[in-house]
PDB file of C-alpha atoms in Angstrom:
ATOM      1  CA  UNK A   1      95.302  70.279  89.629  1.00  0.00           C
ATOM      2  CA  UNK A   2      94.043  71.410  86.285  1.00  0.00           C
ATOM      3  CA  UNK A   3      93.334  74.931  87.499  1.00  0.00           C
ATOM      4  CA  UNK A   4      93.300  77.111  90.543  1.00  0.00           C
ATOM      5  CA  UNK A   5      90.727  75.996  93.022  1.00  0.00           C
ATOM      6  CA  UNK A   6      89.219  78.267  95.735  1.00  0.00           C
ATOM      7  CA  UNK A   7      86.942  77.233  98.513  1.00  0.00           C
ATOM      8  CA  UNK A   8      84.401  78.063  99.669  1.00  0.00           C
ATOM      9  CA  UNK A   9      82.908  79.778  96.609  1.00  0.00           C
ATOM     10  CA  UNK A  10      80.632  81.752  98.961  1.00  0.00           C
ATOM     11  CA  UNK A  11      80.908  82.547 102.585  1.00  0.00           C
ATOM     12  CA  UNK A  12      78.519  84.517 104.718  1.00  0.00           C
ATOM     13  CA  UNK A  13      79.726  85.345 108.185  1.00  0.00           C
ATOM     14  CA  UNK A  14      78.686  87.595 111.059  1.00  0.00           C
ATOM     15  CA  UNK A  15      80.607  90.663 111.982  1.00  0.00           C
ATOM     16  CA  UNK A  16      83.368  89.878 114.411  1.00  0.00           C
ATOM     17  CA  UNK A  17      83.848  86.236 113.369  1.00  0.00           C
ATOM     18  CA  UNK A  18      86.956  84.595 111.986  1.00  0.00           C
ATOM     19  CA  UNK A  19      87.153  83.198 108.414  1.00  0.00           C
ATOM     20  CA  UNK A  20      89.588  81.183 106.435  1.00  0.00           C
ATOM     21  CA  UNK A  21      89.650  81.136 102.615  1.00  0.00           C
ATOM     22  CA  UNK A  22      91.553  78.400 100.867  1.00  0.00           C
ATOM     23  CA  UNK A  23      93.439  78.437  97.552  1.00  0.00           C
ATOM     24  CA  UNK A  24      94.831  75.364  95.750  1.00  0.00           C
ATOM     25  CA  UNK A  25      97.119  76.563  92.964  1.00  0.00           C
ATOM     26  CA  UNK A  26      98.209  74.882  89.769  1.00  0.00           C
ATOM     27  CA  UNK A  27     100.620  72.080  90.680  1.00  0.00           C
ATOM     28  CA  UNK A  28     104.199  73.238  90.302  1.00  0.00           C
ATOM     29  CA  UNK A  29     103.376  76.968  90.271  1.00  0.00           C
ATOM     30  CA  UNK A  30     105.787  78.605  92.739  1.00  0.00           C
ATOM     31  CA  UNK A  31     104.156  81.967  92.873  1.00  0.00           C
ATOM     32  CA  UNK A  32     100.763  82.492  94.490  1.00  0.00           C
ATOM     33  CA  UNK A  33      98.827  85.724  94.780  1.00  0.00           C
ATOM     34  CA  UNK A  34      95.825  86.965  96.717  1.00  0.00           C
ATOM     35  CA  UNK A  35      93.640  89.806  95.661  1.00  0.00           C
ATOM     36  CA  UNK A  36      90.265  91.173  96.598  1.00  0.00           C
ATOM     37  CA  UNK A  37      87.808  92.889  94.409  1.00  0.00           C
ATOM     38  CA  UNK A  38      85.093  95.253  95.557  1.00  0.00           C
ATOM     39  CA  UNK A  39      82.275  96.516  93.451  1.00  0.00           C
ATOM     40  CA  UNK A  40      83.450  98.900  90.727  1.00  0.00           C
ATOM     41  CA  UNK A  41      87.118  98.311  91.451  1.00  0.00           C
ATOM     42  CA  UNK A  42      89.854  96.257  89.878  1.00  0.00           C
ATOM     43  CA  UNK A  43      91.530  93.447  91.769  1.00  0.00           C
ATOM     44  CA  UNK A  44      93.376  94.970  94.780  1.00  0.00           C
ATOM     45  CA  UNK A  45      96.697  93.266  95.604  1.00  0.00           C
ATOM     46  CA  UNK A  46      96.928  91.715  99.040  1.00  0.00           C
ATOM     47  CA  UNK A  47      99.851  89.383  99.336  1.00  0.00           C
ATOM     48  CA  UNK A  48     102.220  87.371  97.129  1.00  0.00           C
ATOM     49  CA  UNK A  49     104.128  84.145  97.962  1.00  0.00           C
ATOM     50  CA  UNK A  50     107.118  82.772  96.236  1.00  0.00           C
ATOM     51  CA  UNK A  51     107.303  79.162  97.548  1.00  0.00           C
ATOM     52  CA  UNK A  52     106.555  79.118 101.225  1.00  0.00           C
ATOM     53  CA  UNK A  53     107.521  82.671 102.051  1.00  0.00           C
ATOM     54  CA  UNK A  54     105.580  85.886 101.597  1.00  0.00           C
ATOM     55  CA  UNK A  55     107.589  87.839  99.110  1.00  0.00           C
ATOM     56  CA  UNK A  56     105.385  90.990  99.419  1.00  0.00           C
ATOM     57  CA  UNK A  57     102.634  91.503 101.986  1.00  0.00           C
ATOM     58  CA  UNK A  58     102.334  95.234 101.600  1.00  0.00           C
ATOM     59  CA  UNK A  59      98.736  94.971 100.367  1.00  0.00           C
ATOM     60  CA  UNK A  60      97.308  93.447 103.526  1.00  0.00           C
ATOM     61  CA  UNK A  61      95.045  96.236 104.841  1.00  0.00           C
ATOM     62  CA  UNK A  62      95.685  95.641 108.556  1.00  0.00           C
ATOM     63  CA  UNK A  63      96.773  93.102 111.078  1.00  0.00           C
ATOM     64  CA  UNK A  64      93.355  91.336 110.968  1.00  0.00           C
ATOM     65  CA  UNK A  65      94.497  89.803 107.629  1.00  0.00           C
ATOM     66  CA  UNK A  66      97.067  87.068 107.549  1.00  0.00           C
ATOM     67  CA  UNK A  67      97.980  84.382 104.951  1.00  0.00           C
ATOM     68  CA  UNK A  68     100.174  81.279 105.018  1.00  0.00           C
ATOM     69  CA  UNK A  69     101.475  78.798 102.527  1.00  0.00           C
ATOM     70  CA  UNK A  70     103.286  76.314 104.712  1.00  0.00           C
ATOM     71  CA  UNK A  71     104.247  73.698 102.128  1.00  0.00           C
ATOM     72  CA  UNK A  72     104.510  75.958  99.126  1.00  0.00           C
ATOM     73  CA  UNK A  73     101.327  74.756  97.604  1.00  0.00           C
ATOM     74  CA  UNK A  74      97.958  75.392  99.228  1.00  0.00           C
ATOM     75  CA  UNK A  75      97.474  78.789 100.833  1.00  0.00           C
ATOM     76  CA  UNK A  76      94.979  80.008 103.354  1.00  0.00           C
ATOM     77  CA  UNK A  77      93.954  83.649 103.779  1.00  0.00           C
ATOM     78  CA  UNK A  78      92.823  84.290 107.356  1.00  0.00           C
ATOM     79  CA  UNK A  79      90.678  87.205 108.423  1.00  0.00           C
ATOM     80  CA  UNK A  80      90.085  87.923 112.118  1.00  0.00           C
ATOM     81  CA  UNK A  81      87.276  89.970 113.673  1.00  0.00           C
ATOM     82  CA  UNK A  82      85.659  90.426 110.275  1.00  0.00           C
ATOM     83  CA  UNK A  83      84.047  93.818 109.538  1.00  0.00           C
ATOM     84  CA  UNK A  84      81.320  94.651 106.991  1.00  0.00           C
ATOM     85  CA  UNK A  85      83.917  96.454 104.902  1.00  0.00           C
ATOM     86  CA  UNK A  86      85.717  93.172 104.365  1.00  0.00           C
ATOM     87  CA  UNK A  87      82.854  92.040 102.088  1.00  0.00           C
ATOM     88  CA  UNK A  88      84.334  91.417  98.706  1.00  0.00           C
ATOM     89  CA  UNK A  89      85.362  88.776  96.209  1.00  0.00           C
ATOM     90  CA  UNK A  90      88.709  87.307  97.217  1.00  0.00           C
ATOM     91  CA  UNK A  91      90.701  86.053  94.230  1.00  0.00           C
ATOM     92  CA  UNK A  92      93.647  83.810  94.211  1.00  0.00           C
ATOM     93  CA  UNK A  93      96.077  83.319  91.285  1.00  0.00           C
ATOM     94  CA  UNK A  94      99.160  81.268  90.638  1.00  0.00           C
ATOM     95  CA  UNK A  95     101.995  81.679  88.160  1.00  0.00           C
ATOM     96  CA  UNK A  96     105.117  79.666  87.178  1.00  0.00           C
ATOM     97  CA  UNK A  97     107.039  82.965  87.092  1.00  0.00           C
ATOM     98  CA  UNK A  98     108.893  84.980  89.692  1.00  0.00           C
ATOM     99  CA  UNK A  99     107.015  88.246  89.484  1.00  0.00           C
ATOM    100  CA  UNK A 100     108.777  90.579  87.131  1.00  0.00           C
ATOM    101  CA  UNK A 101     108.529  88.323  84.076  1.00  0.00           C
ATOM    102  CA  UNK A 102     106.349  87.442  81.196  1.00  0.00           C
ATOM    103  CA  UNK A 103     104.243  84.786  82.798  1.00  0.00           C
ATOM    104  CA  UNK A 104     100.530  85.400  82.948  1.00  0.00           C
ATOM    105  CA  UNK A 105      98.538  84.448  86.040  1.00  0.00           C
ATOM    106  CA  UNK A 106      95.925  81.745  86.271  1.00  0.00           C
ATOM    107  CA  UNK A 107      93.078  82.858  88.478  1.00  0.00           C
ATOM    108  CA  UNK A 108      90.588  80.883  90.625  1.00  0.00           C
ATOM    109  CA  UNK A 109      86.927  81.605  90.549  1.00  0.00           C
ATOM    110  CA  UNK A 110      87.120  83.535  93.773  1.00  0.00           C
ATOM    111  CA  UNK A 111      85.445  83.352  97.125  1.00  0.00           C
ATOM    112  CA  UNK A 112      82.540  85.870  97.622  1.00  0.00           C
ATOM    113  CA  UNK A 113      82.702  86.881 101.304  1.00  0.00           C
ATOM    114  CA  UNK A 114      79.772  88.634 102.831  1.00  0.00           C
ATOM    115  CA  UNK A 115      79.992  89.989 106.404  1.00  0.00           C
ATOM    116  CA  UNK A 116      76.560  90.738 107.863  1.00  0.00           C
TER     117      UNK A 116
ATOM    118  CA  UNK B   1     103.038 103.127  94.490  1.00  0.00           C
ATOM    119  CA  UNK B   2     102.426 101.919  90.922  1.00  0.00           C
ATOM    120  CA  UNK B   3      99.258 103.522  89.472  1.00  0.00           C
ATOM    121  CA  UNK B   4      97.524 101.880  86.522  1.00  0.00           C
ATOM    122  CA  UNK B   5      94.585 103.663  85.086  1.00  0.00           C
ATOM    123  CA  UNK B   6      91.998 102.588  82.507  1.00  0.00           C
ATOM    124  CA  UNK B   7      89.440 104.490  80.477  1.00  0.00           C
ATOM    125  CA  UNK B   8      86.671 104.551  79.817  1.00  0.00           C
ATOM    126  CA  UNK B   9      85.166 102.946  82.937  1.00  0.00           C
ATOM    127  CA  UNK B  10      82.330 101.416  80.853  1.00  0.00           C
ATOM    128  CA  UNK B  11      81.339 101.203  77.268  1.00  0.00           C
ATOM    129  CA  UNK B  12      78.211 100.063  75.440  1.00  0.00           C
ATOM    130  CA  UNK B  13      78.407  99.170  71.719  1.00  0.00           C
ATOM    131  CA  UNK B  14      76.243  97.481  69.146  1.00  0.00           C
ATOM    132  CA  UNK B  15      77.113  94.065  67.652  1.00  0.00           C
ATOM    133  CA  UNK B  16      79.518  94.598  64.752  1.00  0.00           C
ATOM    134  CA  UNK B  17      81.041  97.836  66.055  1.00  0.00           C
ATOM    135  CA  UNK B  18      84.745  98.032  66.584  1.00  0.00           C
ATOM    136  CA  UNK B  19      85.984  99.555  69.804  1.00  0.00           C
ATOM    137  CA  UNK B  20      89.104 100.341  71.823  1.00  0.00           C
ATOM    138  CA  UNK B  21      90.135 101.309  75.318  1.00  0.00           C
ATOM    139  CA  UNK B  22      93.142 102.608  77.019  1.00  0.00           C
ATOM    140  CA  UNK B  23      95.508 101.613  79.808  1.00  0.00           C
ATOM    141  CA  UNK B  24      97.971 104.133  81.289  1.00  0.00           C
ATOM    142  CA  UNK B  25     100.943 103.124  83.465  1.00  0.00           C
ATOM    143  CA  UNK B  26     104.139 104.751  84.673  1.00  0.00           C
ATOM    144  CA  UNK B  27     106.736 104.638  81.867  1.00  0.00           C
ATOM    145  CA  UNK B  28     109.707 104.476  84.307  1.00  0.00           C
ATOM    146  CA  UNK B  29     110.932 101.073  85.578  1.00  0.00           C
ATOM    147  CA  UNK B  30     108.655  99.299  83.098  1.00  0.00           C
ATOM    148  CA  UNK B  31     108.669  95.484  83.017  1.00  0.00           C
ATOM    149  CA  UNK B  32     105.558  94.214  81.374  1.00  0.00           C
ATOM    150  CA  UNK B  33     101.945  95.028  80.712  1.00  0.00           C
ATOM    151  CA  UNK B  34      99.279  92.347  81.000  1.00  0.00           C
ATOM    152  CA  UNK B  35      95.687  92.375  79.670  1.00  0.00           C
ATOM    153  CA  UNK B  36      92.932  90.133  81.157  1.00  0.00           C
ATOM    154  CA  UNK B  37      89.372  89.498  80.296  1.00  0.00           C
ATOM    155  CA  UNK B  38      86.857  88.896  83.200  1.00  0.00           C
ATOM    156  CA  UNK B  39      83.479  87.635  82.255  1.00  0.00           C
ATOM    157  CA  UNK B  40      80.726  87.617  84.858  1.00  0.00           C
ATOM    158  CA  UNK B  41      80.719  84.479  87.045  1.00  0.00           C
ATOM    159  CA  UNK B  42      84.079  83.387  85.652  1.00  0.00           C
ATOM    160  CA  UNK B  43      87.746  83.777  86.477  1.00  0.00           C
ATOM    161  CA  UNK B  44      89.879  86.500  84.912  1.00  0.00           C
ATOM    162  CA  UNK B  45      91.549  85.103  81.855  1.00  0.00           C
ATOM    163  CA  UNK B  46      94.919  86.175  80.502  1.00  0.00           C
ATOM    164  CA  UNK B  47      94.811  87.764  77.044  1.00  0.00           C
ATOM    165  CA  UNK B  48      98.245  89.219  76.439  1.00  0.00           C
ATOM    166  CA  UNK B  49     101.583  89.847  78.189  1.00  0.00           C
ATOM    167  CA  UNK B  50     103.525  92.617  76.436  1.00  0.00           C
ATOM    168  CA  UNK B  51     107.081  93.787  77.126  1.00  0.00           C
ATOM    169  CA  UNK B  52     108.608  95.637  74.266  1.00  0.00           C
ATOM    170  CA  UNK B  53     107.871  99.138  73.123  1.00  0.00           C
ATOM    171  CA  UNK B  54     105.967  99.004  69.879  1.00  0.00           C
ATOM    172  CA  UNK B  55     104.685  95.425  70.615  1.00  0.00           C
ATOM    173  CA  UNK B  56     101.483  94.472  68.906  1.00  0.00           C
ATOM    174  CA  UNK B  57      99.687  91.241  69.820  1.00  0.00           C
ATOM    175  CA  UNK B  58      96.579  89.685  68.390  1.00  0.00           C
ATOM    176  CA  UNK B  59      94.168  86.961  69.438  1.00  0.00           C
ATOM    177  CA  UNK B  60      91.266  86.551  67.043  1.00  0.00           C
ATOM    178  CA  UNK B  61      89.405  89.760  66.816  1.00  0.00           C
ATOM    179  CA  UNK B  62      91.195  91.273  69.761  1.00  0.00           C
ATOM    180  CA  UNK B  63      94.599  93.106  69.487  1.00  0.00           C
ATOM    181  CA  UNK B  64      96.680  95.258  71.766  1.00  0.00           C
ATOM    182  CA  UNK B  65      99.510  97.730  71.260  1.00  0.00           C
ATOM    183  CA  UNK B  66     102.134  98.997  73.651  1.00  0.00           C
ATOM    184  CA  UNK B  67     103.938 102.335  73.988  1.00  0.00           C
ATOM    185  CA  UNK B  68     106.375 102.085  76.950  1.00  0.00           C
ATOM    186  CA  UNK B  69     107.952 105.516  76.334  1.00  0.00           C
ATOM    187  CA  UNK B  70     104.702 107.363  76.920  1.00  0.00           C
ATOM    188  CA  UNK B  71     103.116 104.739  79.213  1.00  0.00           C
ATOM    189  CA  UNK B  72     100.039 103.509  77.475  1.00  0.00           C
ATOM    190  CA  UNK B  73      98.512 100.499  75.845  1.00  0.00           C
ATOM    191  CA  UNK B  74      95.399 100.152  73.717  1.00  0.00           C
ATOM    192  CA  UNK B  75      93.087  97.164  73.441  1.00  0.00           C
ATOM    193  CA  UNK B  76      91.115  96.891  70.207  1.00  0.00           C
ATOM    194  CA  UNK B  77      88.186  94.664  69.486  1.00  0.00           C
ATOM    195  CA  UNK B  78      87.119  94.369  65.859  1.00  0.00           C
ATOM    196  CA  UNK B  79      83.479  93.618  65.045  1.00  0.00           C
ATOM    197  CA  UNK B  80      82.283  93.299  68.647  1.00  0.00           C
ATOM    198  CA  UNK B  81      80.046  90.297  69.482  1.00  0.00           C
ATOM    199  CA  UNK B  82      77.798  89.779  72.473  1.00  0.00           C
ATOM    200  CA  UNK B  83      80.248  87.168  73.836  1.00  0.00           C
ATOM    201  CA  UNK B  84      82.926  89.929  74.087  1.00  0.00           C
ATOM    202  CA  UNK B  85      80.885  91.501  76.939  1.00  0.00           C
ATOM    203  CA  UNK B  86      83.188  91.441  79.919  1.00  0.00           C
ATOM    204  CA  UNK B  87      85.449  93.629  82.030  1.00  0.00           C
ATOM    205  CA  UNK B  88      88.859  94.113  80.531  1.00  0.00           C
ATOM    206  CA  UNK B  89      91.634  94.624  83.019  1.00  0.00           C
ATOM    207  CA  UNK B  90      95.248  95.765  82.458  1.00  0.00           C
ATOM    208  CA  UNK B  91      98.018  95.343  85.021  1.00  0.00           C
ATOM    209  CA  UNK B  92     101.690  95.983  85.512  1.00  0.00           C
ATOM    210  CA  UNK B  93     104.018  94.069  87.861  1.00  0.00           C
ATOM    211  CA  UNK B  94     105.401  95.652  91.026  1.00  0.00           C
ATOM    212  CA  UNK B  95     106.437  92.748  91.362  1.00  0.00           C
ATOM    213  CA  UNK B  96     102.946  91.365  91.852  1.00  0.00           C
ATOM    214  CA  UNK B  97     100.490  92.597  89.249  1.00  0.00           C
ATOM    215  CA  UNK B  98      98.829  95.889  90.076  1.00  0.00           C
ATOM    216  CA  UNK B  99      95.555  96.181  88.205  1.00  0.00           C
ATOM    217  CA  UNK B 100      93.559  99.085  86.938  1.00  0.00           C
ATOM    218  CA  UNK B 101      89.844  99.346  87.694  1.00  0.00           C
ATOM    219  CA  UNK B 102      88.992  97.872  84.316  1.00  0.00           C
ATOM    220  CA  UNK B 103      86.779  98.814  81.375  1.00  0.00           C
ATOM    221  CA  UNK B 104      83.343  97.088  81.366  1.00  0.00           C
ATOM    222  CA  UNK B 105      82.222  96.403  77.807  1.00  0.00           C
ATOM    223  CA  UNK B 106      78.624  95.598  76.978  1.00  0.00           C
ATOM    224  CA  UNK B 107      77.764  94.479  73.433  1.00  0.00           C
ATOM    225  CA  UNK B 108      74.125  94.425  72.351  1.00  0.00           C
ATOM    226  CA  UNK B 109      72.842  92.239  69.547  1.00  0.00           C
TER     227      UNK B 109
END
């Protein structure tokens, strides 16, 4: 696609429920990144895919968070047993680079998750 | 853990003022320094990717410098306009980008 697409743009869910957030990166971009941004903070790294594999998942806060990218394109971030502290804007970005290079990221518009 | 810091946290200037803000990062194992602009209700947009000590990049009224030996980068905006109002983020790869908290700029007309 022309840009990075994230759906839904907004999601309100009840505490304890399961949610899935989707990211459709720029076609051909091998690297895909998930971040979350809370009020007053910069984007916090969650997980990074190179192709189908998670190259670095050290930012996932706990085992309630999981992400997949089965075909090396679309990625889904899954959050189980949501908590109010999970409320944030979840950003996805893609890049044609491999990480430690000069390629900038293209970000999606984000999914605003609110857990009530 | 890579620590990227930005200052000030927020800044309010009048239209026409020039301004600058700072990004600090570890000088060891340096690969690159990225600057992004994030306007409200939009996606973060890449401004610059800088890799060499002494690098200076420019995009219209916005420019950035890089000092990898001492671990800092400055972003300058000349003649600020209301449309420059945004949060400016810097980041360094580890290997995924690690972002600072940003500097939120507000420009009044």
